[in-house]
Amino acid sequence: MKIPATKYPVERFTLDNGLRVVLAPDRSAPVVGVAVVYDVGIRSEPEGRTGFAHLFEHLMFQGSENLEKLAHFRHVQGAGGTFNGSTHLDYTDYFETLPSGALERALFLEADRMRGPRLTEENLRNQVDVVKEEIRVNVLNRPYGGFPWLKLPPVMFDTFPNAHDGYGSFEDLESATVPDAAEFFARYYAAGNAVLSVAGDLDVAAATEMIERHFGDVPARPAPARPDFDEPDLTSERRESYADKLAPLPAVAAAWRVPDPINDFAAYLPYVVLAEVLTDGDASRLVERMVLRDRTVTSLGGYLGFMGEPFEVRDPTAALLQFHLPPGGDVDKVLRTADEELERLATEGLDAAELGRVQARMATHLLRDTDAVLGRALRIAVLEEQRGEPELINELPRLIGEVTRAQIQEAAATLTPQRRASIEVIPGGGQ
């Protein structure tokens, strides 16, 4: 399906201290999105420090060497802006949306904490408690908490970086020290390990001058070498289950390894489209059969990456399918039906209209995600950080449209039971 490329302007440069900068000017509205992405995520955590990447994200909001606690909140909100940060498998981001007249304020704030957050015993203990409460709310005291993004990786993977709980154990969090935090900052929060992006109502020359003025004297520290996180593919099926006392009904999720999303992008893209062919909308393969016709599941979803970020993840990663079942649902039958539909797709293929519908929806979602300036700033920052290709933001819709029916068939043929890892939720505590 022919989908045109977008034409967002993208300009790049690197400061002497190694900070990479990407600018995407758009004068259509007086708003800017600012993002700083650090090349450190859940996979970077050392053993015995599960949850540390996320904990450190919290610490970055607790003041800096020049600003008191909560100053970041006050200065951004006082300018009419919004802000947040988030931790992912392969990166951590910090971001603001502000009126364009407040751009310099955002740059000052981000540069100030890049020089050094306020790492004190009080801040550390306070944020450990905050993160523990977040785990209680989002995982321990919620039905299907951590399903499947925390529960499935240890079934599929064997190494600590890929398999461990990224939210962290209470024991690991409580034993974290200020020197641990200082070492983590020194290692990963270097200017040479970060990307700054600004999208929206900006003058390139003026923004460049401001960036150089605020970030230019951040001490130069090189990026640490990124470990090789790769693992061998599965050669036989892995399947586990666990009891969830709060879950009212059964559920199951399955995953298969896919090609390297960075170094083998052409082979990876068909899997991104395949996930949507299988699960996106009432006309999709699995929804039509399993939800509407057989009624073996009440809902389902399919996506790439354990956090559902197909263009913001590195290898090793996976294609996932997840299913919620009705009372007395048969998990074996659900997996068997998914296998049948994958085999049917691999054997019989799909018609052009079916693929075209999916590609059009995917392109629409991509365009919508980057229409707002913050979505654009975040996307180009991660594309620069992981690929050195921020301009790929313009090509993604077109590349999705160029995936062929033959490529979808070939991808479906690789999702066999022998390569599958699955995790089953047994509701109500089980037996």
Coordinates of C-alpha atoms in Angstrom, one line a residue:
M1 CA 0.0 0.0 0.0
K2 CA 1.5 3.4 -1.0
I3 CA 1.7 5.6 2.1
P4 CA 3.5 8.9 1.6
A5 CA 6.4 9.9 3.9
T6 CA 5.9 12.9 6.2
K7 CA 8.2 16.0 5.9
Y8 CA 9.1 17.0 9.4
P9 CA 12.3 18.9 9.2
V10 CA 15.1 17.4 11.4
E11 CA 18.4 19.0 12.3
R12 CA 21.2 17.4 14.3
F13 CA 24.4 18.4 15.9
T14 CA 26.6 17.3 18.8
L15 CA 28.1 19.4 21.5
D16 CA 31.8 19.1 22.5
N17 CA 30.8 17.2 25.6
G18 CA 29.2 14.5 23.5
L19 CA 25.5 15.5 24.0
R20 CA 23.6 14.8 20.8
V21 CA 20.9 17.3 19.9
V22 CA 18.0 17.0 17.4
L23 CA 15.7 19.9 16.5
A24 CA 12.4 19.7 14.6
P25 CA 11.1 23.2 14.0
D26 CA 7.3 23.6 13.4
R27 CA 6.0 27.2 13.7
S28 CA 2.3 26.2 13.4
A29 CA 1.5 26.6 17.1
P30 CA 3.3 28.5 19.9
V31 CA 4.3 25.3 21.8
V32 CA 7.5 23.3 22.2
G33 CA 8.1 19.7 23.3
V34 CA 11.5 19.0 25.0
A35 CA 12.8 15.5 25.7
V36 CA 16.1 14.2 27.1
V37 CA 16.7 10.5 26.6
Y38 CA 19.5 8.7 28.5
D39 CA 20.8 5.4 27.1
V40 CA 20.0 3.5 30.3
G41 CA 17.0 1.3 31.1
I42 CA 15.8 -1.7 33.0
R43 CA 18.3 -4.0 31.2
S44 CA 21.2 -1.9 32.5
E45 CA 20.5 -2.6 36.2
P46 CA 23.2 -4.5 38.1
E47 CA 22.2 -7.7 39.9
G48 CA 21.0 -7.0 43.4
R49 CA 19.6 -3.6 42.3
T50 CA 16.4 -4.6 40.5
G51 CA 14.2 -1.5 40.0
F52 CA 17.1 0.8 40.2
A53 CA 16.7 2.5 36.8
H54 CA 13.1 3.4 37.7
L55 CA 14.1 4.5 41.2
F56 CA 16.7 6.8 39.7
E57 CA 14.1 8.3 37.4
H58 CA 12.2 9.3 40.5
L59 CA 15.4 10.8 42.1
M60 CA 16.0 13.0 39.0
F61 CA 12.9 15.0 40.1
Q62 CA 14.0 15.6 43.7
G63 CA 16.1 18.7 43.0
S64 CA 19.6 19.3 41.7
E65 CA 22.8 21.0 42.9
N66 CA 21.3 24.4 42.2
L67 CA 17.6 23.9 42.7
E68 CA 15.6 22.7 45.7
K69 CA 13.2 19.8 45.8
L70 CA 10.1 20.4 43.7
A71 CA 11.6 23.4 41.9
H72 CA 11.4 21.5 38.6
F73 CA 7.6 21.1 39.1
R74 CA 7.1 24.7 40.1
H75 CA 9.1 26.2 37.2
V76 CA 7.5 24.1 34.5
Q77 CA 3.9 24.4 35.8
G78 CA 4.4 28.0 36.6
A79 CA 5.1 28.6 32.9
G80 CA 1.9 26.7 31.9
G81 CA 3.7 23.5 31.0
T82 CA 3.5 19.8 31.8
F83 CA 6.3 17.4 32.5
N84 CA 7.1 13.7 33.3
G85 CA 9.6 11.0 32.9
S86 CA 9.4 7.2 32.3
T87 CA 11.7 4.2 32.4
H88 CA 11.8 1.7 29.6
L89 CA 13.7 -1.5 28.9
D90 CA 16.4 0.3 26.9
Y91 CA 16.2 4.0 27.9
T92 CA 14.9 6.5 30.4
D93 CA 13.3 9.8 29.2
Y94 CA 12.4 13.1 30.8
F95 CA 10.1 15.6 29.0
E96 CA 8.2 18.8 29.0
T97 CA 5.5 20.5 26.9
L98 CA 5.6 24.3 27.3
P99 CA 4.6 27.5 25.6
S100 CA 7.5 28.3 23.2
G101 CA 8.4 31.4 25.2
A102 CA 9.4 29.1 28.0
L103 CA 11.9 27.0 26.0
E104 CA 14.9 28.4 27.8
R105 CA 13.4 27.6 31.1
A106 CA 13.1 23.9 30.1
L107 CA 16.6 23.8 28.8
F108 CA 18.0 25.3 32.0
L109 CA 16.1 22.8 34.1
E110 CA 17.3 19.7 32.1
A111 CA 20.9 20.9 31.9
D112 CA 20.9 21.6 35.7
R113 CA 19.9 18.1 36.6
M114 CA 22.2 16.6 33.9
R115 CA 25.1 18.2 35.9
G116 CA 23.9 16.6 39.1
P117 CA 20.7 15.6 40.8
R118 CA 20.3 16.2 44.6
L119 CA 21.3 12.7 45.8
T120 CA 20.7 12.7 49.6
E121 CA 19.7 10.0 52.1
E122 CA 16.4 11.8 52.7
N123 CA 15.5 11.9 49.0
L124 CA 16.6 8.3 48.4
R125 CA 14.6 6.9 51.3
N126 CA 11.5 9.0 50.4
Q127 CA 11.6 7.8 46.8
V128 CA 12.2 4.1 47.7
D129 CA 8.9 4.4 49.6
V130 CA 7.2 6.1 46.7
V131 CA 8.3 3.3 44.3
K132 CA 7.3 0.6 46.7
E133 CA 3.8 2.1 46.9
E134 CA 3.7 2.3 43.1
I135 CA 4.5 -1.5 43.0
R136 CA 1.7 -2.2 45.5
V137 CA -0.8 -0.2 43.4
N138 CA 0.3 -1.3 39.9
V139 CA 1.3 -4.9 40.6
L140 CA 0.7 -6.5 44.0
N141 CA -2.8 -5.2 44.7
R142 CA -4.1 -5.1 41.1
P143 CA -5.7 -8.0 39.2
Y144 CA -3.3 -9.2 36.5
G145 CA -0.6 -6.9 37.9
G146 CA 2.6 -7.3 35.9
F147 CA 0.9 -9.5 33.3
P148 CA 2.5 -10.1 31.0
W149 CA 5.4 -7.6 30.9
L150 CA 6.9 -8.7 34.2
K151 CA 5.8 -12.3 34.2
L152 CA 6.7 -13.5 30.7
P153 CA 10.4 -12.4 30.4
P154 CA 11.7 -14.8 33.0
V155 CA 10.0 -17.6 31.1
M156 CA 11.5 -16.6 27.7
F157 CA 14.9 -15.5 28.9
D158 CA 17.7 -16.9 31.0
T159 CA 20.0 -13.9 31.6
F160 CA 19.5 -11.4 34.4
P161 CA 19.3 -8.3 32.2
N162 CA 16.5 -9.7 30.1
A163 CA 14.6 -11.8 32.7
H164 CA 14.5 -9.8 35.9
D165 CA 11.7 -7.8 37.4
G166 CA 12.2 -4.2 36.2
Y167 CA 9.9 -2.8 38.9
G168 CA 12.3 -4.3 41.5
S169 CA 12.1 -6.3 44.7
F170 CA 11.4 -4.5 48.0
E171 CA 14.6 -6.0 49.4
D172 CA 16.8 -4.6 46.5
L173 CA 15.1 -1.2 46.7
E174 CA 15.5 -0.9 50.5
S175 CA 19.2 -1.8 50.3
A176 CA 20.0 0.9 47.7
T177 CA 22.5 3.5 49.0
V178 CA 23.4 7.1 48.1
P179 CA 26.8 5.9 46.8
D180 CA 24.9 3.4 44.6
A181 CA 22.9 6.2 43.2
A182 CA 26.0 8.4 42.7
E183 CA 27.8 5.6 40.8
F184 CA 24.7 5.0 38.6
F185 CA 24.6 8.7 37.8
A186 CA 28.3 8.9 37.0
R187 CA 28.1 5.8 34.8
Y188 CA 24.9 6.3 32.8
Y189 CA 23.8 10.0 33.1
A190 CA 26.8 11.3 31.1
A191 CA 26.2 14.0 28.4
G192 CA 27.8 11.5 25.9
N193 CA 25.1 9.0 26.8
A194 CA 22.2 11.3 26.2
V195 CA 20.1 12.9 23.5
L196 CA 18.3 16.2 23.8
S197 CA 15.5 16.9 21.3
V198 CA 13.2 20.0 20.8
A199 CA 10.2 20.0 18.5
G200 CA 7.8 22.8 17.8
D201 CA 7.8 26.5 17.6
L202 CA 11.5 27.3 17.6
D203 CA 14.1 29.2 15.7
V204 CA 17.0 26.9 14.9
A205 CA 19.7 29.4 15.4
A206 CA 18.3 30.8 18.6
A207 CA 17.6 27.4 20.0
T208 CA 21.1 26.2 19.1
E209 CA 22.6 29.2 21.0
M210 CA 20.5 28.5 24.1
I211 CA 21.4 24.8 24.1
E212 CA 25.1 25.5 23.7
R213 CA 24.9 28.1 26.6
H214 CA 23.0 25.8 29.0
F215 CA 24.5 22.4 28.1
G216 CA 27.9 23.3 26.8
D217 CA 29.5 23.4 30.2
V218 CA 28.0 20.1 31.4
P219 CA 31.1 18.0 32.1
A220 CA 32.2 15.7 29.3
R221 CA 31.9 12.0 30.3
P222 CA 31.9 9.3 27.7
A223 CA 29.0 6.9 27.2
P224 CA 29.6 3.5 28.8
A225 CA 30.0 0.5 26.5
R226 CA 26.6 -1.1 26.0
P227 CA 26.7 -4.8 26.9
D228 CA 25.6 -7.4 24.4
F229 CA 22.2 -8.6 25.8
D230 CA 21.6 -11.2 23.1
E231 CA 20.5 -14.7 24.0
P232 CA 19.9 -17.9 21.9
D233 CA 16.4 -18.4 20.6
L234 CA 14.2 -21.1 22.2
T235 CA 14.5 -24.5 20.6
S236 CA 11.6 -26.0 22.6
E237 CA 8.4 -24.6 24.1
R238 CA 8.5 -23.1 27.5
R239 CA 5.3 -22.8 29.5
E240 CA 4.6 -21.7 33.1
S241 CA 1.7 -20.6 35.2
Y242 CA 1.2 -18.6 38.4
A243 CA -1.7 -18.0 40.8
D244 CA -3.2 -14.5 41.0
K245 CA -5.6 -14.2 44.0
L246 CA -7.1 -11.0 42.7
A247 CA -7.7 -12.1 39.1
P248 CA -11.3 -13.1 38.5
L249 CA -10.7 -15.0 35.3
P250 CA -8.0 -16.9 33.5
A251 CA -5.5 -15.3 31.1
V252 CA -2.6 -16.4 29.0
A253 CA 0.2 -14.6 27.1
A254 CA 2.5 -16.1 24.5
A255 CA 5.7 -14.7 23.0
W256 CA 8.2 -15.5 20.2
R257 CA 11.6 -14.0 19.5
V258 CA 11.7 -11.8 16.4
P259 CA 14.6 -10.3 14.3
D260 CA 16.8 -7.5 15.7
P261 CA 14.7 -4.3 15.5
I262 CA 17.8 -2.2 15.0
N263 CA 20.3 -4.1 12.9
D264 CA 17.7 -6.2 10.9
F265 CA 14.9 -3.6 10.7
A266 CA 13.7 -4.8 7.3
A267 CA 13.2 -8.4 8.6
Y268 CA 11.6 -7.0 11.8
L269 CA 9.0 -4.7 10.3
P270 CA 6.7 -7.6 8.9
Y271 CA 6.3 -8.8 12.5
V272 CA 5.1 -5.4 13.6
V273 CA 2.4 -5.5 10.8
L274 CA 1.6 -9.2 11.5
A275 CA 0.7 -8.4 15.2
E276 CA -1.9 -5.9 13.9
V277 CA -3.2 -8.3 11.2
L278 CA -3.8 -10.8 13.9
T279 CA -5.4 -8.6 16.6
D280 CA -6.3 -5.0 15.5
G281 CA -10.1 -4.5 15.3
D282 CA -13.1 -6.7 14.9
A283 CA -12.1 -7.8 11.3
S284 CA -8.7 -9.0 12.5
R285 CA -7.9 -12.7 12.3
L286 CA -7.9 -13.6 16.0
V287 CA -10.6 -11.2 17.1
E288 CA -13.0 -12.4 14.4
R289 CA -12.4 -16.1 15.3
M290 CA -11.7 -16.2 19.0
V291 CA -13.8 -13.3 20.4
L292 CA -16.7 -13.0 17.9
R293 CA -17.1 -16.5 16.6
D294 CA -15.8 -19.2 19.0
R295 CA -16.0 -17.0 22.1
T296 CA -13.1 -18.7 23.6
V297 CA -11.7 -15.4 24.8
T298 CA -13.3 -12.1 25.9
S299 CA -10.5 -9.9 24.8
L300 CA -7.0 -10.1 23.2
G301 CA -4.1 -8.0 22.0
G302 CA -0.9 -8.3 20.0
Y303 CA 2.2 -6.1 19.9
L304 CA 6.0 -6.1 19.6
G305 CA 8.1 -5.6 22.7
F306 CA 7.2 -6.4 26.3
M307 CA 6.2 -2.8 26.8
G308 CA 4.4 -2.5 23.5
E309 CA 7.0 -0.1 21.9
P310 CA 7.9 -1.5 18.5
F311 CA 10.1 1.4 17.5
E312 CA 11.7 2.0 20.9
V313 CA 13.2 -1.3 21.7
R314 CA 16.5 -3.2 21.0
D315 CA 17.3 -6.8 20.7
P316 CA 16.4 -9.3 22.1
T317 CA 12.7 -8.7 21.9
A318 CA 9.6 -10.6 21.0
A319 CA 6.1 -10.6 19.4
L320 CA 3.4 -11.0 22.1
L321 CA -0.2 -12.2 22.1
Q322 CA -2.3 -12.0 25.2
F323 CA -5.7 -13.3 25.9
H324 CA -8.3 -12.9 28.7
L325 CA -10.7 -15.9 28.9
P326 CA -14.3 -16.3 30.1
P327 CA -15.2 -18.4 33.2
G328 CA -14.0 -21.9 32.8
G329 CA -12.0 -21.0 29.7
D330 CA -9.6 -23.5 28.2
V331 CA -6.1 -22.1 27.9
D332 CA -4.9 -25.1 25.8
K333 CA -7.6 -24.5 23.3
V334 CA -6.8 -20.8 23.1
L335 CA -3.1 -21.5 22.3
R336 CA -4.1 -24.2 19.9
T337 CA -6.5 -21.8 18.1
A338 CA -3.8 -19.2 17.8
D339 CA -1.4 -21.8 16.3
E340 CA -4.1 -22.8 13.8
E341 CA -4.6 -19.2 12.7
L342 CA -0.9 -18.6 12.4
E343 CA -0.5 -21.7 10.3
R344 CA -3.5 -20.8 8.1
L345 CA -2.0 -17.3 7.5
A346 CA 1.4 -18.8 6.7
T347 CA -0.2 -21.3 4.3
E348 CA -3.0 -19.4 2.7
G349 CA -1.7 -15.8 3.1
L350 CA -4.0 -12.8 3.1
D351 CA -5.5 -10.7 0.4
A352 CA -4.4 -7.2 -0.5
A353 CA -7.5 -5.5 1.0
E354 CA -6.9 -7.1 4.4
L355 CA -3.3 -6.0 4.5
G356 CA -4.1 -2.5 3.1
R357 CA -6.7 -1.9 5.8
V358 CA -4.2 -2.8 8.5
Q359 CA -1.5 -0.7 7.0
A360 CA -3.8 2.3 6.7
R361 CA -4.7 2.0 10.4
M362 CA -1.1 1.7 11.5
A363 CA 0.0 4.7 9.5
T364 CA -2.9 6.7 11.0
H365 CA -1.7 5.8 14.5
L366 CA 1.9 6.6 13.7
L367 CA 0.9 10.0 12.3
R368 CA -1.3 10.8 15.3
D369 CA 1.4 9.8 17.8
T370 CA 3.8 12.4 16.3
D371 CA 1.3 15.1 15.4
A372 CA 1.7 16.7 18.9
V373 CA 5.1 18.3 19.4
L374 CA 6.0 16.2 22.5
G375 CA 5.3 12.9 20.6
R376 CA 7.6 14.2 17.9
A377 CA 10.3 15.2 20.3
L378 CA 10.2 11.8 22.1
R379 CA 10.2 9.8 18.9
I380 CA 13.2 11.6 17.3
A381 CA 15.1 11.5 20.5
V382 CA 14.8 7.7 20.8
L383 CA 15.5 7.2 17.1
E384 CA 18.7 9.2 17.4
E385 CA 19.7 7.4 20.7
Q386 CA 19.2 3.9 19.3
R387 CA 19.8 4.3 15.6
G388 CA 21.4 7.6 14.9
E389 CA 18.5 8.2 12.5
P390 CA 16.0 10.7 13.8
E391 CA 14.8 11.4 10.3
L392 CA 13.3 7.9 10.3
I393 CA 10.3 9.5 11.9
N394 CA 9.3 10.6 8.4
E395 CA 9.8 7.2 6.8
L396 CA 8.0 4.9 9.3
P397 CA 4.5 5.2 7.8
R398 CA 5.8 4.6 4.3
L399 CA 7.9 1.6 5.4
I400 CA 4.8 0.1 7.1
G401 CA 3.0 0.5 3.8
E402 CA 5.7 -1.3 1.9
V403 CA 5.5 -4.6 3.9
T404 CA 4.2 -7.3 1.5
R405 CA 1.8 -10.2 1.8
A406 CA 4.7 -12.6 1.2
Q407 CA 6.6 -11.1 4.1
I408 CA 3.6 -11.4 6.4
Q409 CA 3.3 -15.1 5.5
E410 CA 7.0 -15.7 6.1
A411 CA 6.8 -14.1 9.5
A412 CA 3.7 -16.0 10.5
A413 CA 5.4 -19.3 9.6
T414 CA 8.2 -18.7 12.2
L415 CA 5.7 -18.3 15.1
T416 CA 5.6 -22.0 15.9
P417 CA 4.8 -23.8 19.2
Q418 CA 8.4 -25.0 19.6
R419 CA 9.7 -21.3 19.7
R420 CA 7.0 -20.1 22.1
A421 CA 7.2 -19.0 25.7
S422 CA 3.9 -18.6 27.5
I423 CA 2.6 -17.6 30.9
E424 CA -0.8 -18.6 32.3
V425 CA -2.7 -16.7 35.0
I426 CA -4.6 -19.0 37.3
P427 CA -7.4 -16.9 38.8
G428 CA -8.4 -16.7 42.5
G429 CA -5.3 -18.3 43.9
G430 CA -5.7 -21.7 42.1
Q431 CA -5.5 -25.0 43.8

